[in-house]
Amino acid sequence: MATVEIPLRPLTHASFAEFGDVIEADPRSLRFINNGNTQRFHDLARIDVSAENGHPLLNIFRARPLPQPLKIRMLERHPLGSQAFIPLNQQPFMIVVASAGDTITPDRIRAFLAHSGQGINYHRNTWHHPVIALDTETDFIVIDRGGAGKNCEEFTFSASINICINPTATTGGSTH
Amino acid sequence: MATVEIPLRPLTHASFAEFGDVIEADPRSLRFINNGNTQRFHDLARIDVSAENGHPLLNIFRARPLPQPLKIRMLERHPLGSQAFIPLNQQPFMIVVASAGDTITPDRIRAFLAHSGQGINYHRNTWHHPVIALDTETDFIVIDRGGAGKNCEEFTFSASINICINPTATTGGSTH
């Protein structure tokens, strides 16, 4: 069986820009409010949910950790809306995405490790793995789209390819 | 000087319904997704930000704790949009609101203590105190409205009234 190992990269604005927004207390977005008692980190994600009369939903996802090392069997995307995930325990979590296109080859998969204090917002139509909690059951605030229309597509990889995330690799993806 | 003590009440859906939504992992909103690995607590707040072509903003508020016992000098409201607050440290925080009307008398002020795991969403035009962190500097996810238009009004109480929150009182408000 062919094996593809995806290296795990640090989550940064630059590395994730193709797929979505990094939600964090970025000094570039800072404004002081409430007589200086509160720092407002302003407008951290493009909430893009209005297609086909959609509207924003605020939800909590309680995610059970997935077995590690993680094997990637499928990815999904939401053609009608962005989807933001912010963990409520401020702990690291894993993100697996793929670049745009109606089919996915394993070399287009990228994996990121969010550090404490980071969340993400998948742009509309970005291929991504269902939420990946690490170590412990984790509650995430999720902002996505409500409304009519088909807003979920799935892509399942061939069972003859073993795609896994290598948490120790730090460089570009490699195929063996 | 006249003193008004506002009792601190537990935050519940019923007690807060007049002012907004309680955001929590409420079993009544539960759906299982991702092959049963994730519990989705669905649609927990009415994000109401589209007035006058508004759109949702996602922000982080980093709030310094306010001196306790808290003295209430002013409240504010947002005529064009709801505003949600979810603490990222899952710790208790305090909420001070007042029932609707263009002016506020102290007997209409209510104070609530959110327990660990709760957030809130002020409905559009609900009078509320700026964010109140307890004990430690706290990051809140805030979802509010972006767009043109005057979206903040303030009401300042007379300096001759001393309005404070009594954290030990658990019954209705009283005036001394």
Short mmCIF file of C-alpha atoms in Angstrom, two decimals:
data_model
loop_
_atom_site.label_atom_id
_atom_site.label_comp_id
_atom_site.label_asym_id
_atom_site.label_seq_id
_atom_site.Cartn_x
_atom_site.Cartn_y
_atom_site.Cartn_z
CA MET A 1 0.00 0.00 0.00
CA ALA A 2 1.29 3.44 -0.93
CA THR A 3 1.96 5.64 2.10
CA VAL A 4 1.95 9.42 2.11
CA GLU A 5 3.27 11.21 5.16
CA ILE A 6 2.13 14.79 5.67
CA PRO A 7 4.43 16.91 7.85
CA LEU A 8 2.88 18.96 10.64
CA ARG A 9 3.63 22.67 10.28
CA PRO A 10 3.23 25.54 12.73
CA LEU A 11 0.06 27.55 12.11
CA THR A 12 0.83 31.10 10.97
CA HIS A 13 -1.06 33.73 9.00
CA ALA A 14 1.32 33.28 6.09
CA SER A 15 1.27 29.48 6.00
CA PHE A 16 -2.52 29.29 6.35
CA ALA A 17 -3.52 32.23 4.12
CA GLU A 18 -4.52 30.00 1.20
CA PHE A 19 -7.01 28.15 3.39
CA GLY A 20 -8.42 30.64 5.85
CA ASP A 21 -7.80 33.03 8.73
CA VAL A 22 -5.80 32.50 11.91
CA ILE A 23 -7.79 33.85 14.86
CA GLU A 24 -5.48 35.14 17.57
CA ALA A 25 -4.68 38.25 19.59
CA ASP A 26 -2.61 39.78 16.81
CA PRO A 27 -1.10 43.14 17.85
CA ARG A 28 -1.76 44.47 14.33
CA SER A 29 -5.51 44.31 15.00
CA LEU A 30 -5.40 45.93 18.45
CA ARG A 31 -7.62 48.84 19.55
CA PHE A 32 -8.09 49.97 23.15
CA ILE A 33 -11.72 50.38 24.29
CA ASN A 34 -13.69 50.74 27.55
CA ASN A 35 -11.45 53.52 28.88
CA GLY A 36 -8.38 51.42 28.25
CA ASN A 37 -9.59 48.46 30.34
CA THR A 38 -10.13 46.25 27.31
CA GLN A 39 -7.94 45.41 24.34
CA ARG A 40 -10.08 44.76 21.26
CA PHE A 41 -8.38 42.59 18.64
CA HIS A 42 -10.66 43.62 15.82
CA ASP A 43 -12.18 41.69 12.92
CA LEU A 44 -10.07 38.54 12.98
CA ALA A 45 -11.96 36.37 10.49
CA ARG A 46 -13.92 36.79 7.28
CA ILE A 47 -17.32 35.39 8.30
CA ASP A 48 -18.69 34.62 4.84
CA VAL A 49 -22.09 33.00 5.29
CA SER A 50 -24.58 35.12 3.38
CA ALA A 51 -24.61 33.12 0.09
CA GLU A 52 -28.11 31.94 -0.87
CA ASN A 53 -29.68 33.90 2.01
CA GLY A 54 -27.54 32.20 4.63
CA HIS A 55 -27.01 33.57 8.13
CA PRO A 56 -24.39 33.07 10.86
CA LEU A 57 -24.78 30.25 13.38
CA LEU A 58 -22.92 30.11 16.68
CA ASN A 59 -22.41 26.58 17.99
CA ILE A 60 -20.29 24.58 20.41
CA PHE A 61 -18.58 21.45 19.03
CA ARG A 62 -17.50 19.00 21.75
CA ALA A 63 -14.83 16.94 20.02
CA ARG A 64 -13.42 13.63 21.18
CA PRO A 65 -9.68 13.28 20.39
CA LEU A 66 -8.96 11.19 17.29
CA PRO A 67 -6.45 8.31 17.39
CA GLN A 68 -2.87 9.39 16.64
CA PRO A 69 -1.00 9.21 14.39
CA LEU A 70 -3.98 10.45 12.41
CA LYS A 71 -4.93 8.64 9.20
CA ILE A 72 -6.71 10.83 6.64
CA ARG A 73 -9.58 9.00 4.95
CA MET A 74 -11.69 11.94 3.78
CA LEU A 75 -11.95 15.71 3.70
CA GLU A 76 -15.03 17.90 3.43
CA ARG A 77 -15.84 21.41 2.26
CA HIS A 78 -18.71 23.89 2.61
CA PRO A 79 -19.49 25.60 -0.72
CA LEU A 80 -21.83 28.13 0.85
CA GLY A 81 -20.00 29.32 3.93
CA SER A 82 -16.89 29.84 6.01
CA GLN A 83 -16.48 27.91 9.27
CA ALA A 84 -14.52 29.13 12.30
CA PHE A 85 -13.19 26.97 15.17
CA ILE A 86 -11.86 28.40 18.44
CA PRO A 87 -11.02 25.95 21.24
CA LEU A 88 -12.36 26.97 24.64
CA ASN A 89 -9.51 25.33 26.55
CA GLN A 90 -6.83 27.38 24.72
CA GLN A 91 -4.96 24.16 23.95
CA PRO A 92 -3.22 23.11 20.72
CA PHE A 93 -5.27 21.34 18.05
CA MET A 94 -4.58 19.96 14.60
CA ILE A 95 -5.81 21.21 11.22
CA VAL A 96 -5.71 19.28 7.96
CA VAL A 97 -6.65 21.03 4.71
CA ALA A 98 -6.12 20.73 0.97
CA SER A 99 -5.76 23.30 -1.77
CA ALA A 100 -8.72 24.07 -4.02
CA GLY A 101 -10.01 21.76 -6.72
CA ASP A 102 -12.86 19.31 -7.17
CA THR A 103 -10.64 16.32 -6.53
CA ILE A 104 -7.72 16.02 -4.10
CA THR A 105 -4.38 14.34 -4.59
CA PRO A 106 -2.48 13.57 -1.38
CA ASP A 107 0.40 15.91 -2.28
CA ARG A 108 -2.04 18.82 -1.91
CA ILE A 109 -2.81 18.05 1.72
CA ARG A 110 -1.33 20.29 4.41
CA ALA A 111 -1.36 19.76 8.19
CA PHE A 112 -0.96 22.51 10.81
CA LEU A 113 -0.57 22.57 14.57
CA ALA A 114 -2.40 25.47 16.23
CA HIS A 115 -0.67 26.58 19.39
CA SER A 116 -2.37 27.70 22.59
CA GLY A 117 -4.52 30.78 21.96
CA GLN A 118 -5.07 30.21 18.24
CA GLY A 119 -8.25 29.42 16.33
CA ILE A 120 -8.95 29.25 12.61
CA ASN A 121 -11.62 30.18 10.08
CA TYR A 122 -11.85 28.04 6.94
CA HIS A 123 -12.70 30.14 3.94
CA ARG A 124 -15.73 29.07 1.98
CA ASN A 125 -15.10 25.93 -0.07
CA THR A 126 -11.78 25.02 1.61
CA TRP A 127 -11.24 21.26 1.90
CA HIS A 128 -10.68 20.33 5.56
CA HIS A 129 -10.75 17.39 7.90
CA PRO A 130 -13.48 17.23 10.57
CA VAL A 131 -12.36 18.85 13.82
CA ILE A 132 -9.25 17.29 15.39
CA ALA A 133 -8.90 17.61 19.15
CA LEU A 134 -5.64 16.49 20.74
CA ASP A 135 -5.18 14.68 24.07
CA THR A 136 -8.49 15.63 25.67
CA GLU A 137 -12.14 16.19 24.78
CA THR A 138 -12.34 19.82 23.71
CA ASP A 139 -15.15 22.32 23.29
CA PHE A 140 -14.79 24.60 20.27
CA ILE A 141 -16.82 27.69 19.49
CA VAL A 142 -17.86 27.23 15.87
CA ILE A 143 -19.29 29.97 13.65
CA ASP A 144 -20.71 28.66 10.41
CA ARG A 145 -23.68 29.07 8.09
CA GLY A 146 -27.36 28.36 8.60
CA GLY A 147 -29.90 28.34 5.79
CA ALA A 148 -31.18 26.26 2.91
CA GLY A 149 -28.93 24.81 0.21
CA LYS A 150 -26.41 21.98 -0.06
CA ASN A 151 -23.48 23.13 2.07
CA CYS A 152 -21.38 20.00 2.57
CA GLU A 153 -19.35 17.99 0.06
CA GLU A 154 -17.06 15.10 0.95
CA PHE A 155 -14.04 13.65 -0.80
CA THR A 156 -13.00 10.14 0.20
CA PHE A 157 -9.51 8.92 -0.63
CA SER A 158 -8.85 5.56 -2.22
CA ALA A 159 -8.50 2.79 0.37
CA SER A 160 -5.23 1.82 -1.37
CA ILE A 161 -3.46 4.97 -0.14
CA ASN A 162 -2.36 5.33 3.47
CA ILE A 163 -2.28 9.06 4.27
CA CYS A 164 -1.01 9.94 7.71
CA ILE A 165 0.21 12.98 9.58
CA ASN A 166 3.81 12.84 10.79
CA PRO A 167 3.96 15.05 13.88
CA THR A 168 7.77 15.09 13.90
CA ALA A 169 8.37 16.18 10.29
CA THR A 170 8.70 19.93 9.88
CA THR A 171 9.53 20.39 6.20
CA GLY A 172 7.53 20.03 2.99
CA GLY A 173 5.41 16.96 2.26
CA SER A 174 7.06 13.80 0.95
CA THR A 175 5.72 10.70 -0.77
CA HIS A 176 7.14 7.23 -0.15
CA MET B 1 -25.83 59.64 48.78
CA ALA B 2 -28.51 57.16 47.77
CA THR B 3 -27.18 53.61 47.46
CA VAL B 4 -28.72 50.90 45.32
CA GLU B 5 -27.46 47.36 45.75
CA ILE B 6 -28.08 44.98 42.88
CA PRO B 7 -28.06 41.29 43.85
CA LEU B 8 -26.01 38.89 41.76
CA ARG B 9 -28.13 36.12 40.24
CA PRO B 10 -27.12 32.84 38.60
CA LEU B 11 -27.20 33.04 34.80
CA THR B 12 -29.90 30.81 33.32
CA HIS B 13 -31.82 30.79 30.04
CA ALA B 14 -34.98 31.77 31.90
CA SER B 15 -33.48 34.57 33.98
CA PHE B 16 -31.61 36.07 31.02
CA ALA B 17 -34.25 35.61 28.29
CA GLU B 18 -35.31 39.27 28.37
CA PHE B 19 -31.75 40.40 27.63
CA GLY B 20 -30.19 37.80 25.36
CA ASP B 21 -29.08 34.22 24.88
CA VAL B 22 -27.05 31.99 27.19
CA ILE B 23 -24.37 30.20 25.16
CA GLU B 24 -23.62 26.80 26.66
CA ALA B 25 -23.56 23.10 25.81
CA ASP B 26 -27.29 22.71 26.32
CA PRO B 27 -28.43 19.09 25.79
CA ARG B 28 -31.59 20.38 24.09
CA SER B 29 -29.47 21.65 21.19
CA LEU B 30 -27.36 18.49 20.78
CA ARG B 31 -26.75 16.72 17.45
CA PHE B 32 -24.08 14.07 16.86
CA ILE B 33 -21.86 14.62 13.81
CA ASN B 34 -18.55 13.34 12.38
CA ASN B 35 -19.51 9.68 12.83
CA GLY B 36 -20.39 10.28 16.45
CA ASN B 37 -16.98 11.74 17.36
CA THR B 38 -18.33 15.25 17.80
CA GLN B 39 -21.30 16.62 19.70
CA ARG B 40 -22.69 19.69 17.93
CA PHE B 41 -24.63 22.03 20.24
CA HIS B 42 -26.46 23.79 17.45
CA ASP B 43 -27.43 27.43 16.94
CA LEU B 44 -26.94 28.79 20.45
CA ALA B 45 -27.34 32.54 19.82
CA ARG B 46 -29.34 34.83 17.59
CA ILE B 47 -26.57 36.66 15.72
CA ASP B 48 -28.56 39.71 14.61
CA VAL B 49 -26.16 42.03 12.79
CA SER B 50 -27.61 42.58 9.32
CA ALA B 51 -29.47 45.87 10.02
CA GLU B 52 -28.38 48.69 7.70
CA ASN B 53 -26.19 46.32 5.67
CA GLY B 54 -24.20 45.19 8.70
CA HIS B 55 -22.10 42.04 8.77
CA PRO B 56 -20.70 39.79 11.51
CA LEU B 57 -17.32 40.57 13.09
CA LEU B 58 -15.30 38.07 15.08
CA ASN B 59 -12.97 39.66 17.64
CA ILE B 60 -11.03 38.87 20.79
CA PHE B 61 -11.55 41.19 23.77
CA ARG B 62 -8.76 41.01 26.36
CA ALA B 63 -10.40 42.35 29.50
CA ARG B 64 -8.66 43.51 32.64
CA PRO B 65 -10.66 42.67 35.82
CA LEU B 66 -12.64 45.60 37.21
CA PRO B 67 -12.36 46.59 40.90
CA GLN B 68 -14.86 44.77 43.12
CA PRO B 69 -17.38 45.38 44.50
CA LEU B 70 -18.32 46.82 41.12
CA LYS B 71 -19.82 50.32 40.98
CA ILE B 72 -22.11 50.91 37.99
CA ARG B 73 -21.60 54.35 36.46
CA MET B 74 -22.90 53.76 32.94
CA LEU B 75 -24.42 51.20 30.60
CA GLU B 76 -24.30 51.03 26.80
CA ARG B 77 -26.39 49.49 24.02
CA HIS B 78 -25.97 48.69 20.34
CA PRO B 79 -29.08 49.65 18.35
CA LEU B 80 -27.91 47.90 15.19
CA GLY B 81 -26.59 44.58 16.39
CA SER B 82 -26.35 41.76 18.89
CA GLN B 83 -23.05 41.16 20.72
CA ALA B 84 -21.85 37.78 21.99
CA PHE B 85 -19.15 37.18 24.64
CA ILE B 86 -17.59 33.79 25.32
CA PRO B 87 -14.61 33.63 27.72
CA LEU B 88 -11.72 31.54 26.46
CA ASN B 89 -10.63 30.47 29.93
CA GLN B 90 -14.03 28.92 30.76
CA GLN B 91 -14.09 30.90 34.00
CA PRO B 92 -17.00 32.76 35.63
CA PHE B 93 -17.64 36.36 34.62
CA MET B 94 -20.18 39.01 35.56
CA ILE B 95 -22.97 40.50 33.44
CA VAL B 96 -24.90 43.69 34.23
CA VAL B 97 -27.91 44.63 32.08
CA ALA B 98 -31.06 46.72 32.22
CA SER B 99 -34.49 46.25 30.75
CA ALA B 100 -35.47 48.18 27.61
CA GLY B 101 -36.22 51.88 27.55
CA ASP B 102 -34.47 55.06 26.53
CA THR B 103 -33.59 55.95 30.11
CA ILE B 104 -32.65 53.61 32.95
CA THR B 105 -33.71 53.72 36.57
CA PRO B 106 -31.52 51.68 38.93
CA ASP B 107 -34.37 49.34 39.87
CA ARG B 108 -34.28 48.04 36.29
CA ILE B 109 -30.66 46.87 36.52
CA ARG B 110 -29.97 43.14 36.80
CA ALA B 111 -26.64 41.42 37.53
CA PHE B 112 -25.78 37.82 36.64
CA LEU B 113 -22.88 35.50 37.37
CA ALA B 114 -21.97 33.23 34.44
CA HIS B 115 -20.54 29.95 35.63
CA SER B 116 -17.69 28.06 33.98
CA GLY B 117 -18.59 27.09 30.42
CA GLN B 118 -21.21 29.80 29.84
CA GLY B 119 -21.18 32.73 27.44
CA ILE B 120 -23.88 35.23 26.53
CA ASN B 121 -25.25 37.08 23.52
CA TYR B 122 -26.87 40.46 24.15
CA HIS B 123 -29.85 40.98 21.92
CA ARG B 124 -29.80 44.09 19.79
CA ASN B 125 -30.44 47.23 21.83
CA THR B 126 -30.02 45.60 25.26
CA TRP B 127 -28.44 47.91 27.84
CA HIS B 128 -25.31 46.31 29.27
CA HIS B 129 -22.13 47.13 31.14
CA PRO B 130 -18.79 46.88 29.31
CA VAL B 131 -17.24 43.42 29.70
CA ILE B 132 -16.56 42.41 33.32
CA ALA B 133 -13.75 39.91 33.88
CA LEU B 134 -13.30 38.51 37.38
CA ASP B 135 -10.02 37.75 39.15
CA THR B 136 -7.77 37.52 36.11
CA GLU B 137 -7.25 39.12 32.69
CA THR B 138 -9.55 37.19 30.37
CA ASP B 139 -9.79 36.78 26.61
CA PHE B 140 -13.35 36.68 25.27
CA ILE B 141 -14.44 35.73 21.77
CA VAL B 142 -16.82 38.52 20.75
CA ILE B 143 -19.19 38.37 17.79
CA ASP B 144 -20.74 41.71 16.96
CA ARG B 145 -21.62 43.93 14.02
CA GLY B 146 -19.45 45.67 11.46
CA GLY B 147 -20.71 48.30 9.04
CA ALA B 148 -21.72 51.93 8.84
CA GLY B 149 -24.24 53.53 11.17
CA LYS B 150 -24.33 54.71 14.78
CA ASN B 151 -24.21 51.50 16.79
CA CYS B 152 -23.34 52.62 20.31
CA GLU B 153 -25.38 54.62 22.82
CA GLU B 154 -24.38 55.27 26.41
CA PHE B 155 -26.44 56.04 29.49
CA THR B 156 -24.59 57.59 32.43
CA PHE B 157 -26.17 57.49 35.88
CA SER B 158 -26.37 60.54 38.11
CA ALA B 159 -23.25 60.93 40.25
CA SER B 160 -25.58 61.25 43.26
CA ILE B 161 -26.57 57.58 43.11
CA ASN B 162 -24.19 54.84 44.24
CA ILE B 163 -25.10 51.68 42.31
CA CYS B 164 -23.14 48.60 43.28
CA ILE B 165 -23.36 44.86 42.79
CA ASN B 166 -23.75 42.81 45.95
CA PRO B 167 -22.20 39.42 45.23
CA THR B 168 -23.70 37.84 48.33
CA ALA B 169 -27.35 38.81 47.78
CA THR B 170 -29.34 36.22 45.88
CA THR B 171 -32.86 37.61 45.81
CA GLY B 172 -34.55 40.50 44.01
CA GLY B 173 -33.08 44.00 43.96
CA SER B 174 -33.54 46.30 46.93
CA THR B 175 -33.13 50.03 47.40
CA HIS B 176 -31.77 51.55 50.61
#
